[in-house]
PDB file of C-alpha atoms and ligand atoms in Angstrom:
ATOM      1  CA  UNK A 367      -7.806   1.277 -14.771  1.00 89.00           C
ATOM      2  CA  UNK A 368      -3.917   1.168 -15.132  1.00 94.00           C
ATOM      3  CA  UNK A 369      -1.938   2.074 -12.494  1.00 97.00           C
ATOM      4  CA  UNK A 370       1.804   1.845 -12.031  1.00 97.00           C
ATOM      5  CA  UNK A 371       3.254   0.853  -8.618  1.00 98.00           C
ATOM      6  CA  UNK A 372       7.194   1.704  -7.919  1.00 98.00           C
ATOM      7  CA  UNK A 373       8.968   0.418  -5.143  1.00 98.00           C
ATOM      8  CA  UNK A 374      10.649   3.986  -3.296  1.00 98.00           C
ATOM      9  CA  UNK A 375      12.553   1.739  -0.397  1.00 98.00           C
ATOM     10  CA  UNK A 376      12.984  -1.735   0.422  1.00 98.00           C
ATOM     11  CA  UNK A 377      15.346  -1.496   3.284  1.00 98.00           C
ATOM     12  CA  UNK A 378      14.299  -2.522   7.138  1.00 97.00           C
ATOM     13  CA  UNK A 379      14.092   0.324   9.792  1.00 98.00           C
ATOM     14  CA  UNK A 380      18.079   1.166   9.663  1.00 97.00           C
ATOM     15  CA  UNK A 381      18.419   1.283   6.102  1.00 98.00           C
ATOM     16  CA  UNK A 382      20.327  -0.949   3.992  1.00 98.00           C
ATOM     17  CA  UNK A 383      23.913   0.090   4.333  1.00 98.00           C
ATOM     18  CA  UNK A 384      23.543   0.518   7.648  1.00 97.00           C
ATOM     19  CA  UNK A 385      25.029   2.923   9.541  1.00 97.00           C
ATOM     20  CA  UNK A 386      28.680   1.430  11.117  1.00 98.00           C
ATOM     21  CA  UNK A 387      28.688  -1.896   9.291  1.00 98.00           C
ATOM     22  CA  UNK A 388      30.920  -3.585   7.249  1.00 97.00           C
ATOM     23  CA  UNK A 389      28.687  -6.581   5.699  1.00 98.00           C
ATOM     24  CA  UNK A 390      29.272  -8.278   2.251  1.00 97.00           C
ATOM     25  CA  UNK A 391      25.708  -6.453   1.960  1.00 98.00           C
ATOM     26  CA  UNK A 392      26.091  -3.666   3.317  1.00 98.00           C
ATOM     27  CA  UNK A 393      29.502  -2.680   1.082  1.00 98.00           C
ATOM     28  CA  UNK A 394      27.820  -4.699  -1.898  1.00 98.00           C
ATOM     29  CA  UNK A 395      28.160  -3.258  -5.793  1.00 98.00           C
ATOM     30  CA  UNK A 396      25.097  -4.351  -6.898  1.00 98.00           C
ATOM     31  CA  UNK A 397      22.859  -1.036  -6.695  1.00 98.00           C
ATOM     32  CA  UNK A 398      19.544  -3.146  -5.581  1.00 98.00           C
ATOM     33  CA  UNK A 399      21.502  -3.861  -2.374  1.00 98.00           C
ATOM     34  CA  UNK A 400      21.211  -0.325  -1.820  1.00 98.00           C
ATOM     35  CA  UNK A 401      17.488  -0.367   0.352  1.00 98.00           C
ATOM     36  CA  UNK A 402      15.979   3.197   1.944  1.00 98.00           C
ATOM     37  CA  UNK A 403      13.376   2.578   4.189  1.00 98.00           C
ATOM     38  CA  UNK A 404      10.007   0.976   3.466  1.00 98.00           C
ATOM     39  CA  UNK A 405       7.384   3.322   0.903  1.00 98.00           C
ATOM     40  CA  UNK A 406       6.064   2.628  -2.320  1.00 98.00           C
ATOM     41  CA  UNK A 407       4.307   5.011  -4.728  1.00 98.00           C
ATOM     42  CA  UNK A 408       1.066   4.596  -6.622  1.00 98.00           C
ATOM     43  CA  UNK A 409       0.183   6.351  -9.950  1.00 97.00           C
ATOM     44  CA  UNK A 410      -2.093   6.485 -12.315  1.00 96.00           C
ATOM     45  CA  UNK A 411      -4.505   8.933 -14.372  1.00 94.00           C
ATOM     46  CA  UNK A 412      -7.783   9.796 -13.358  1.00 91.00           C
ATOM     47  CA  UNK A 413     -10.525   9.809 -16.390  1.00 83.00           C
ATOM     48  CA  UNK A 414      -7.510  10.253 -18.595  1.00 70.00           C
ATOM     49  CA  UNK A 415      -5.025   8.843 -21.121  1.00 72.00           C
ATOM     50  CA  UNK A 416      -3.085   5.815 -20.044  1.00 76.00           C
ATOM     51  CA  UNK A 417      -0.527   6.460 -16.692  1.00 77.00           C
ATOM     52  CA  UNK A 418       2.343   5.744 -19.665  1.00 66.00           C
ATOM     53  CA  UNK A 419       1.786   8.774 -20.881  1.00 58.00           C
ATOM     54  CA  UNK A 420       3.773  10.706 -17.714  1.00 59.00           C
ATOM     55  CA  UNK A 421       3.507  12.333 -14.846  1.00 58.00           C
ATOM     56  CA  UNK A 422       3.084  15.888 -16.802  1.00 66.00           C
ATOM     57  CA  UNK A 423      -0.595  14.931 -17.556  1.00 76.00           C
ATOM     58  CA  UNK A 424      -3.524  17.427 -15.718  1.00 78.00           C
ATOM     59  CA  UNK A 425      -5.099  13.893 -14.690  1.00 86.00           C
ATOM     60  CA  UNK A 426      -1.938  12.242 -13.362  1.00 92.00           C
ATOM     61  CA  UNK A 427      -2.711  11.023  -9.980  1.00 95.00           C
ATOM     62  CA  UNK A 428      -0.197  10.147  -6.953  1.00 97.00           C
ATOM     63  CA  UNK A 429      -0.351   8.374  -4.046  1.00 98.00           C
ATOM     64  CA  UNK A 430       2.259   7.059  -1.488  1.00 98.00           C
ATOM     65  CA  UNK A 431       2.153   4.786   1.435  1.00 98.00           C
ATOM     66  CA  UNK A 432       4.013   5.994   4.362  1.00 98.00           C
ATOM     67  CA  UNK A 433       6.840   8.473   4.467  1.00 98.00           C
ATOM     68  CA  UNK A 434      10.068   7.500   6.139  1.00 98.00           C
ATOM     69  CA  UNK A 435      12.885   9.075   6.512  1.00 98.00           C
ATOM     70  CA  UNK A 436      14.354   8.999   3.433  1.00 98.00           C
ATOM     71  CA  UNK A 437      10.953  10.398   1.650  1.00 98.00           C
ATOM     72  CA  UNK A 438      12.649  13.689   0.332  1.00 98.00           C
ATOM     73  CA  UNK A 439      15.510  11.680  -1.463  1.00 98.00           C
ATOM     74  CA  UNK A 440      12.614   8.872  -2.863  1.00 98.00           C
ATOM     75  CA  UNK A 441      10.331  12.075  -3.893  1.00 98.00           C
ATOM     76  CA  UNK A 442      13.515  13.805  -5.822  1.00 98.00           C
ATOM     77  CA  UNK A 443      14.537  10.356  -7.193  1.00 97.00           C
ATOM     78  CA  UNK A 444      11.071   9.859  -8.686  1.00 97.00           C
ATOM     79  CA  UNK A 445      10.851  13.393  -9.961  1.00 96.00           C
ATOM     80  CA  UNK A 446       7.106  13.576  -7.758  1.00 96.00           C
ATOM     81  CA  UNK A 447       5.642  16.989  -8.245  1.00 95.00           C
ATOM     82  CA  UNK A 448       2.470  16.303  -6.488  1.00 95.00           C
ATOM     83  CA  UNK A 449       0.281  14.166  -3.838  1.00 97.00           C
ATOM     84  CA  UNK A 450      -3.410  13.302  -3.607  1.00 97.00           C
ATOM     85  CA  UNK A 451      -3.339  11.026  -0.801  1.00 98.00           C
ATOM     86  CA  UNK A 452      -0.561   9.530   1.648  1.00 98.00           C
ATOM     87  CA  UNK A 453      -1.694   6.319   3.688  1.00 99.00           C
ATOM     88  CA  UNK A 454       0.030   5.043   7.044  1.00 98.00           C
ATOM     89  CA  UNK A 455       0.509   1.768   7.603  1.00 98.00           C
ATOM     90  CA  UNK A 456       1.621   2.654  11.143  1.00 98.00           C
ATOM     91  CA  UNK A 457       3.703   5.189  13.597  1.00 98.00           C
ATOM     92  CA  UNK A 458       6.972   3.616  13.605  1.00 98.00           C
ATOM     93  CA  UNK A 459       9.762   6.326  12.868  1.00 98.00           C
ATOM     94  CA  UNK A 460      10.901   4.270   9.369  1.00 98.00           C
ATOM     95  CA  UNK A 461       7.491   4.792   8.078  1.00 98.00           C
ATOM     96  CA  UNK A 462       6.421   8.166   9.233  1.00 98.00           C
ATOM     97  CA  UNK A 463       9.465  10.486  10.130  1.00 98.00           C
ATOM     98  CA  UNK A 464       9.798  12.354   5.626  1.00 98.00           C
ATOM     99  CA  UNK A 465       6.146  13.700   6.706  1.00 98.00           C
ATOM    100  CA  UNK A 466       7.996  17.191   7.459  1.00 97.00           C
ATOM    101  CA  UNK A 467       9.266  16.746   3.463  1.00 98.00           C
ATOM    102  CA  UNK A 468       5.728  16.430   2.276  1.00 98.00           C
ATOM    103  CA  UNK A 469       5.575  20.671   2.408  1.00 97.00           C
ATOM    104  CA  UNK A 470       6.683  21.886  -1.006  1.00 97.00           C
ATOM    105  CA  UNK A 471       4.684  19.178  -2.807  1.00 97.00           C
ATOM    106  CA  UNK A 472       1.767  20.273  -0.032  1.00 97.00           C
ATOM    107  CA  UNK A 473       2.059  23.735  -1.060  1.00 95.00           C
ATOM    108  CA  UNK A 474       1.116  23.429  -4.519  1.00 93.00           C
ATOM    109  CA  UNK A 475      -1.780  21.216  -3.849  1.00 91.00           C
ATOM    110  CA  UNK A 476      -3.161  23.704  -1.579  1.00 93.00           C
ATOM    111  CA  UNK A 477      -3.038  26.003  -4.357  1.00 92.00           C
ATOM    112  CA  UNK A 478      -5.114  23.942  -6.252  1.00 89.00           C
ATOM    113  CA  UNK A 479      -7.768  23.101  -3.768  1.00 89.00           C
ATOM    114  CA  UNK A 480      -6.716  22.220  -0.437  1.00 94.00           C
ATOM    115  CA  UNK A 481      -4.415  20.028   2.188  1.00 97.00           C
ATOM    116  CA  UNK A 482      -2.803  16.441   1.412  1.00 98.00           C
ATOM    117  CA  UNK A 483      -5.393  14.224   3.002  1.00 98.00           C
ATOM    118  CA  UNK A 484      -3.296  12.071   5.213  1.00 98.00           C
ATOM    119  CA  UNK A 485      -4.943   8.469   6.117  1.00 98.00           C
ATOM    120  CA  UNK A 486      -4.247   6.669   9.199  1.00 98.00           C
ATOM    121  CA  UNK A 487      -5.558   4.928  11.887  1.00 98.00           C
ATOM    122  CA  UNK A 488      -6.713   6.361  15.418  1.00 98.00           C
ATOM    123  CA  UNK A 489      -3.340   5.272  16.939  1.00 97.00           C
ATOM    124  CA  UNK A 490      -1.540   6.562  14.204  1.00 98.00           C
ATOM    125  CA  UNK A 491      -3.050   9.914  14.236  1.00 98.00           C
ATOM    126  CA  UNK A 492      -2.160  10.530  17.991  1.00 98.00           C
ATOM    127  CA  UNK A 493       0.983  10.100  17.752  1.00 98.00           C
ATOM    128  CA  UNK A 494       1.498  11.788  14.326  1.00 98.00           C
ATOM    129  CA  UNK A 495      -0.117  14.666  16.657  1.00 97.00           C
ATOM    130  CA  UNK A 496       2.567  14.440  18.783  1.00 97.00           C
ATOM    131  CA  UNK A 497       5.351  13.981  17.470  1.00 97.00           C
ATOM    132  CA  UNK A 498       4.444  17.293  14.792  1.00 97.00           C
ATOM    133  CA  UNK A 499       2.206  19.081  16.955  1.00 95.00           C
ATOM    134  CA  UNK A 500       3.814  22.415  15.454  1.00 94.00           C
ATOM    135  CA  UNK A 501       2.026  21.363  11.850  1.00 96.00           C
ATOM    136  CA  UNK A 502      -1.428  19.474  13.466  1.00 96.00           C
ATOM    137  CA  UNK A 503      -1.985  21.261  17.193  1.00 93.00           C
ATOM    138  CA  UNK A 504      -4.778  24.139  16.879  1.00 89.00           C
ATOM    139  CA  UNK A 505      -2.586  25.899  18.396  1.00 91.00           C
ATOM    140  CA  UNK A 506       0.343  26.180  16.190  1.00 88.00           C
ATOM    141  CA  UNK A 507       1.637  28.810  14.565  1.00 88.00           C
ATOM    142  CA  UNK A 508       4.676  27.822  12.664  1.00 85.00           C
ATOM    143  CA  UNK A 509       4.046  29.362   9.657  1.00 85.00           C
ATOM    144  CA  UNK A 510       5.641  27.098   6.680  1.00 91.00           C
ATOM    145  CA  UNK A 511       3.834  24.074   8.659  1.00 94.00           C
ATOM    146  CA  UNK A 512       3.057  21.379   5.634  1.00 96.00           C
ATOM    147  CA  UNK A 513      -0.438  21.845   4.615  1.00 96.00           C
ATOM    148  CA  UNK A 514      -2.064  18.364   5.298  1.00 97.00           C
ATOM    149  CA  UNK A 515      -4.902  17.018   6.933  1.00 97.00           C
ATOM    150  CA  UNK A 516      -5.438  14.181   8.674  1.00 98.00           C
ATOM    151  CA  UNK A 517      -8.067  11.846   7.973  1.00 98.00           C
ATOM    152  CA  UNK A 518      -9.414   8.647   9.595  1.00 98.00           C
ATOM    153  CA  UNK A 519      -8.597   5.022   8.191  1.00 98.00           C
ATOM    154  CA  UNK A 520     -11.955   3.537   7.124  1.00 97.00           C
ATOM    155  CA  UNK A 521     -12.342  -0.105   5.489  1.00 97.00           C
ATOM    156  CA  UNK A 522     -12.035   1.387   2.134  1.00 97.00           C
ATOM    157  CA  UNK A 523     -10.999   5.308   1.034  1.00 98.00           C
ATOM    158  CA  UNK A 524     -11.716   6.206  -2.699  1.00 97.00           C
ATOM    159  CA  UNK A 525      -8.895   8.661  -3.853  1.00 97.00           C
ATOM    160  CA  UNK A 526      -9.861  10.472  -7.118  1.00 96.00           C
ATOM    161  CA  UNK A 527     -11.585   7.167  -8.524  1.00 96.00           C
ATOM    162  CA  UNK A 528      -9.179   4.677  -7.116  1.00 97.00           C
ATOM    163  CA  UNK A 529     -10.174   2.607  -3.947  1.00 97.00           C
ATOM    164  CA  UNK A 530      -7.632   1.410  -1.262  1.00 98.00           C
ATOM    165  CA  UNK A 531      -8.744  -0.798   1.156  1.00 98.00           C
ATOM    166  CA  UNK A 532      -7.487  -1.594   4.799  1.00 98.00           C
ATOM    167  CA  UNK A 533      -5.720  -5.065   5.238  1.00 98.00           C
ATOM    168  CA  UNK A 534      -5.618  -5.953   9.143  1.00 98.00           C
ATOM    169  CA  UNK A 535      -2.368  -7.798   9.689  1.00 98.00           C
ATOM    170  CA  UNK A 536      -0.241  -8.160  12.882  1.00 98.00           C
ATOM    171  CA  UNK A 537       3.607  -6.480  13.484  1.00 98.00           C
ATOM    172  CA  UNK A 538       4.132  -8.032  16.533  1.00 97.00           C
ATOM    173  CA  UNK A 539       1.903  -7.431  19.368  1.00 97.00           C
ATOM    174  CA  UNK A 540       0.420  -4.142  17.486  1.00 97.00           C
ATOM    175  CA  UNK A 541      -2.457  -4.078  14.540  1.00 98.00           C
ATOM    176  CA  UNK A 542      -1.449  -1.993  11.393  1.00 98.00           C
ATOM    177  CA  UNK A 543      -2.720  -1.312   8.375  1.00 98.00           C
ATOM    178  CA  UNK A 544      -1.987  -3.045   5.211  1.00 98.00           C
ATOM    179  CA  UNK A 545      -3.376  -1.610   1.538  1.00 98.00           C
ATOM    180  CA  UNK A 546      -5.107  -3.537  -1.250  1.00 98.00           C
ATOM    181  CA  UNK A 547      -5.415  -0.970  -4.333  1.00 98.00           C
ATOM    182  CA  UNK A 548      -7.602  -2.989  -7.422  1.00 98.00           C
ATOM    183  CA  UNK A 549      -5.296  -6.248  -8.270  1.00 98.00           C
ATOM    184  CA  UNK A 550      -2.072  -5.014  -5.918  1.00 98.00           C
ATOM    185  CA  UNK A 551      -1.545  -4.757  -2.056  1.00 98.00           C
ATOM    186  CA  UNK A 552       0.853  -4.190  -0.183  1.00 98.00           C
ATOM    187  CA  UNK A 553       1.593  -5.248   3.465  1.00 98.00           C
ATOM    188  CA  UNK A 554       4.521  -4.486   5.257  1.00 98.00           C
ATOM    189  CA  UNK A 555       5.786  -5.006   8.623  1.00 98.00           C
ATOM    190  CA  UNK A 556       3.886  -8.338   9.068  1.00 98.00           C
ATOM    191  CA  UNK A 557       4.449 -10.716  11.585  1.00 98.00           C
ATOM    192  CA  UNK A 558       1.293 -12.263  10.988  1.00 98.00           C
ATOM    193  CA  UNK A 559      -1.765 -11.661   9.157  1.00 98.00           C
ATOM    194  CA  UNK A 560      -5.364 -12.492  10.682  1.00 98.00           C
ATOM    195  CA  UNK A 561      -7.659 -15.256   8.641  1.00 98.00           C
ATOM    196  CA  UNK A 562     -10.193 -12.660   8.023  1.00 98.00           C
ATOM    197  CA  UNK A 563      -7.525 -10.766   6.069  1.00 98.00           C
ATOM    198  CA  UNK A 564      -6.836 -13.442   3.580  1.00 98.00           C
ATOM    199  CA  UNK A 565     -10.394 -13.037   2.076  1.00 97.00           C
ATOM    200  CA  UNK A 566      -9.586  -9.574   1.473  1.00 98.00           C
ATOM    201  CA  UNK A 567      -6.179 -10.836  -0.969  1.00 98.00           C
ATOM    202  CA  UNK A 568      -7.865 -12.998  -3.134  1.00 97.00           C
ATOM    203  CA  UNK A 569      -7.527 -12.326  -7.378  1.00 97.00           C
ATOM    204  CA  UNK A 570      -4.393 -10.270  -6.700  1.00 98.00           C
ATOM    205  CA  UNK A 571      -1.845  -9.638  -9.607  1.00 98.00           C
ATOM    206  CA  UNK A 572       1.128  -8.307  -7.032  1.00 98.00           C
ATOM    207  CA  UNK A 573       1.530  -8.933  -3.700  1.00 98.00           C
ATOM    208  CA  UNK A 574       4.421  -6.995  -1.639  1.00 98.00           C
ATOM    209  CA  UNK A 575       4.983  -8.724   1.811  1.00 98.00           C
ATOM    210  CA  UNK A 576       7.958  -7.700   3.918  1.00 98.00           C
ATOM    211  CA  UNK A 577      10.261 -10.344   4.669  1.00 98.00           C
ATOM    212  CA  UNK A 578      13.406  -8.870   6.881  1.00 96.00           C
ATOM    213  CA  UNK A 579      16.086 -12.000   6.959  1.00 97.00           C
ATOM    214  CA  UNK A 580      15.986 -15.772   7.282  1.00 96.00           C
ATOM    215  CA  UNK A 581      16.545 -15.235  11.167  1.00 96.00           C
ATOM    216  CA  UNK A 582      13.453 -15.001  13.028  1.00 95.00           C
ATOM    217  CA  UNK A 583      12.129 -11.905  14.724  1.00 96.00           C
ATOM    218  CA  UNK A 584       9.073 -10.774  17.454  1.00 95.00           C
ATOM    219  CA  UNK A 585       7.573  -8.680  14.931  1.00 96.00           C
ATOM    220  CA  UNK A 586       8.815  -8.969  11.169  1.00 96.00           C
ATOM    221  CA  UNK A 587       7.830 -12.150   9.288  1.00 96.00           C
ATOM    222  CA  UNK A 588      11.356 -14.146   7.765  1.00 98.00           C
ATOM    223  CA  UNK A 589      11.952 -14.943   3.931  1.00 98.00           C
ATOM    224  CA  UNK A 590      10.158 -18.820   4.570  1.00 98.00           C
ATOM    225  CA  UNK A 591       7.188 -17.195   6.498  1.00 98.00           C
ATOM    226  CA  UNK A 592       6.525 -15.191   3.386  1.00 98.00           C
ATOM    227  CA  UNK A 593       7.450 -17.416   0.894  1.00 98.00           C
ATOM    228  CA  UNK A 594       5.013 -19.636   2.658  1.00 98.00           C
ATOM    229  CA  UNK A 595       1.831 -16.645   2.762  1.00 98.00           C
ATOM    230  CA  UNK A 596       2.813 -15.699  -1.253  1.00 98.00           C
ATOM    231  CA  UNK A 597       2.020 -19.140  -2.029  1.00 98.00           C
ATOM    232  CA  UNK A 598      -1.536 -19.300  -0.282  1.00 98.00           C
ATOM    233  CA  UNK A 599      -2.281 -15.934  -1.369  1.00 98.00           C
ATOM    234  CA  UNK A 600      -1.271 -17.289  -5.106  1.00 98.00           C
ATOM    235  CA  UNK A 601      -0.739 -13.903  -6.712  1.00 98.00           C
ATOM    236  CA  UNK A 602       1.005 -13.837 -10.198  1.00 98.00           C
ATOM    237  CA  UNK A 603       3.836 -11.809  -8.913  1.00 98.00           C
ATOM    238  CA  UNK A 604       5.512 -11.166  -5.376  1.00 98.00           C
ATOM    239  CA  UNK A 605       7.726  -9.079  -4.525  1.00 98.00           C
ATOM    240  CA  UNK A 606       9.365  -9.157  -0.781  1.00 98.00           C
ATOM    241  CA  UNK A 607       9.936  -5.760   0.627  1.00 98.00           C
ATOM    242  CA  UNK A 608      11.434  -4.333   4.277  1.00 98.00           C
ATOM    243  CA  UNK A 609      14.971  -6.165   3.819  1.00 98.00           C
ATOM    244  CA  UNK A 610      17.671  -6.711   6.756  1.00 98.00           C
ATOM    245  CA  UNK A 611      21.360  -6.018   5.537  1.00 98.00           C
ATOM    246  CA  UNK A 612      20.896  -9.878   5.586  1.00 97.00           C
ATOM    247  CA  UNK A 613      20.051 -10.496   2.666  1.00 98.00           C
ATOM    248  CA  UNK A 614      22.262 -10.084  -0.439  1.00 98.00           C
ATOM    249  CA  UNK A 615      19.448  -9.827  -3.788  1.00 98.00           C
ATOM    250  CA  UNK A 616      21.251 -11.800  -6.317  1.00 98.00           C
ATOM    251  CA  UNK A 617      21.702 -14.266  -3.420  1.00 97.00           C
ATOM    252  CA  UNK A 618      18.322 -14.258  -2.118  1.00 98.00           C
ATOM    253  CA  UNK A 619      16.808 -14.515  -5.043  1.00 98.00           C
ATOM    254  CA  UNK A 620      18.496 -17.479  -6.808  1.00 98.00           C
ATOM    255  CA  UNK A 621      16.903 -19.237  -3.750  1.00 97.00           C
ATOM    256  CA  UNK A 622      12.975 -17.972  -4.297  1.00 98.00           C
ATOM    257  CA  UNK A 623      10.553 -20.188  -6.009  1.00 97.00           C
ATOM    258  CA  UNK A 624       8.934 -18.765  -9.347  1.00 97.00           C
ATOM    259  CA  UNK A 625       7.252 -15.487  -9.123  1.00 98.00           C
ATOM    260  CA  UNK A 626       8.382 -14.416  -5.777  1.00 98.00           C
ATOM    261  CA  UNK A 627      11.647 -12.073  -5.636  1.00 98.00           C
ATOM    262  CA  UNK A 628      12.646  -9.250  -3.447  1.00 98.00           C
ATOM    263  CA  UNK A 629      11.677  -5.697  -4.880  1.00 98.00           C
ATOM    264  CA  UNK A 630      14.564  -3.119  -5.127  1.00 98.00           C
ATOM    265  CA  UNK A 631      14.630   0.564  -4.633  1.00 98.00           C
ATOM    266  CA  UNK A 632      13.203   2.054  -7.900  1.00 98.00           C
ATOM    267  CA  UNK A 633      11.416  -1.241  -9.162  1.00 98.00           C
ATOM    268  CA  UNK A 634       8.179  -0.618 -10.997  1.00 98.00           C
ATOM    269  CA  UNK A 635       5.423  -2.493 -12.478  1.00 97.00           C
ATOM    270  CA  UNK A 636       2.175  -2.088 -13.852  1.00 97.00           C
ATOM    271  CA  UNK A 637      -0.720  -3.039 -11.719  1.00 98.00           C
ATOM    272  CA  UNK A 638      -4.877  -2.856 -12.245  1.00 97.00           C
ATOM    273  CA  UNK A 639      -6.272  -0.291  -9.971  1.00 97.00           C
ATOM    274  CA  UNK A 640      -9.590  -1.211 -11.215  1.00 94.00           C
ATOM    275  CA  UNK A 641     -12.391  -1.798  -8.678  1.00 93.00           C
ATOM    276  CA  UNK A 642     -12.488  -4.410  -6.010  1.00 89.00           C
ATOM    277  CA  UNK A 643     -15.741  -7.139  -6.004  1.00 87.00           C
ATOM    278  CA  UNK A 644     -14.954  -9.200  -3.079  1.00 83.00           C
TER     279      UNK A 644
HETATM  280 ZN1   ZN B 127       9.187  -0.836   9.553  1.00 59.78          ZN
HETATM  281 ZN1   ZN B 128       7.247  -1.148  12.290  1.00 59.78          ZN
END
């Protein structure tokens, strides 16, 4: 099945300019130095004509993963009208804090048949509870609360006929989830991904790995350490996502062996969401 994947933000945790600094980067020209924080989107059409032919389409399908803080700007950007599925990859604030922003585009699915399932792990849940317990407490009352449900993380989650399944990999001390969608996955936030895991990113077409700067961090993997998993991975393209204010793209990528570049806000390809046989 085709699917399209677009890049909605590239940029670390603080955004890319970030806030206060002056940085060849950060006041850069180039618009693909320009990085909101970390979320792609998936589309495609469910037992329908080919994704090219638009979003307008009654099978048009849409799924993001995570929704920082910039999600309202990415969702106007990308002209989204709808969502069948959001997946966390974990509860830090640059991944989870636009979840408020998924209410209009929750309202009209709950016309239609009921609440944005919302996938994430048990760790992620709790403190998605917490932090919006006036949208998921019983209790709450609110009455424009964004109608979405959440739903546990299993090994693999089959969203209107496309299956995502749940790469383990390491962000630090903590395990998150990272997504493997027919011949794409994406894994951000890695500081280190488990052997097991590998098995589970074999045949892909794209890989998206964050890489945050060349200097090396507790809990984000640098440009080399992901150079060096793209390689052993093999996939025919990769594309390095969560980017520090380090790293200029022209730059960066005049240094990148073949078929691995960093991925810019607003980057899409096409990508097989066809089943997994692993
Ligand atoms: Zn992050
Ligand atoms: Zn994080």
């Amino acid at each position: 099945m085709d699917g399209r994947l677009t890049f909605l933000g590239t940029g670390t945790s603080m955004g890319v300019p970030t806030v206060g600094c002056g940085c060849a980067v950060c006041t850069s020209a180039d618009p693909r130095d320009r990085r909101l924080r970390p979320s792609v989107l998936i589309r495609w059409n469910e037992n329908g004509p080919s994704v090219e032919s638009g979003s307008g389409s009654p099978h048009a399908r849409v799924a993001v993963i995570d929704t920082g803080p910039d999600f309202r700007e990415q969702a106007l950007r990308n002209g989204l009208t709808r969502m069948d599925a959001v997946f966390y990859t974990h509860g830090h604030a640059d991944h989870i804090l636009g979840l408020d922003d998924l209410r209009p585009l929750s309202f009209t699915v709950f016309r239609e048949g009921g609440p944005i399932p919302l996938y994430a792990s048990r760790e992620t849940s709790a403190l998605l509870e917490r932090m919006f317990a006036y949208t998921f407490s019983p209790h709450a009352t609110y009455p424009t609360r964004a109608k979405v449900r959440l739903e546990p993380l299993g090994e693999r989650t089959l969203v209107h006929g496309v299956e995502f399944l749940r790469i383990p990999v390491m962000h630090g001390e903590m395990e998150i989830a990272g997504f493997r969608f027919g011949r794409g996955a994406y894994l951000t936030d890695v500081s280190a991904i488990p052997e097991a895991s590998f098995a589970l990113l074999e045949g892909l077409d794209v890989l998206v790995v964050s890489a945050l700067r060349h200097l090396p961090h507790p809990s984000h993997a640098t440009v080399e350490q992901a150079v060096a998993w793209a390689r052993r991975i093999g996939a025919r393209t990769t594309l390095l996502t969560h980017i520090a204010h380090e790293l200029g793209h022209e730059e960066t990528n005049r240094t990148l062996p073949p078929g691995i570049s960093l991925a810019y806000d607003g980057l899409e390809l096409a990508v097989d969401l066809g089943p997994v046989n692993l």
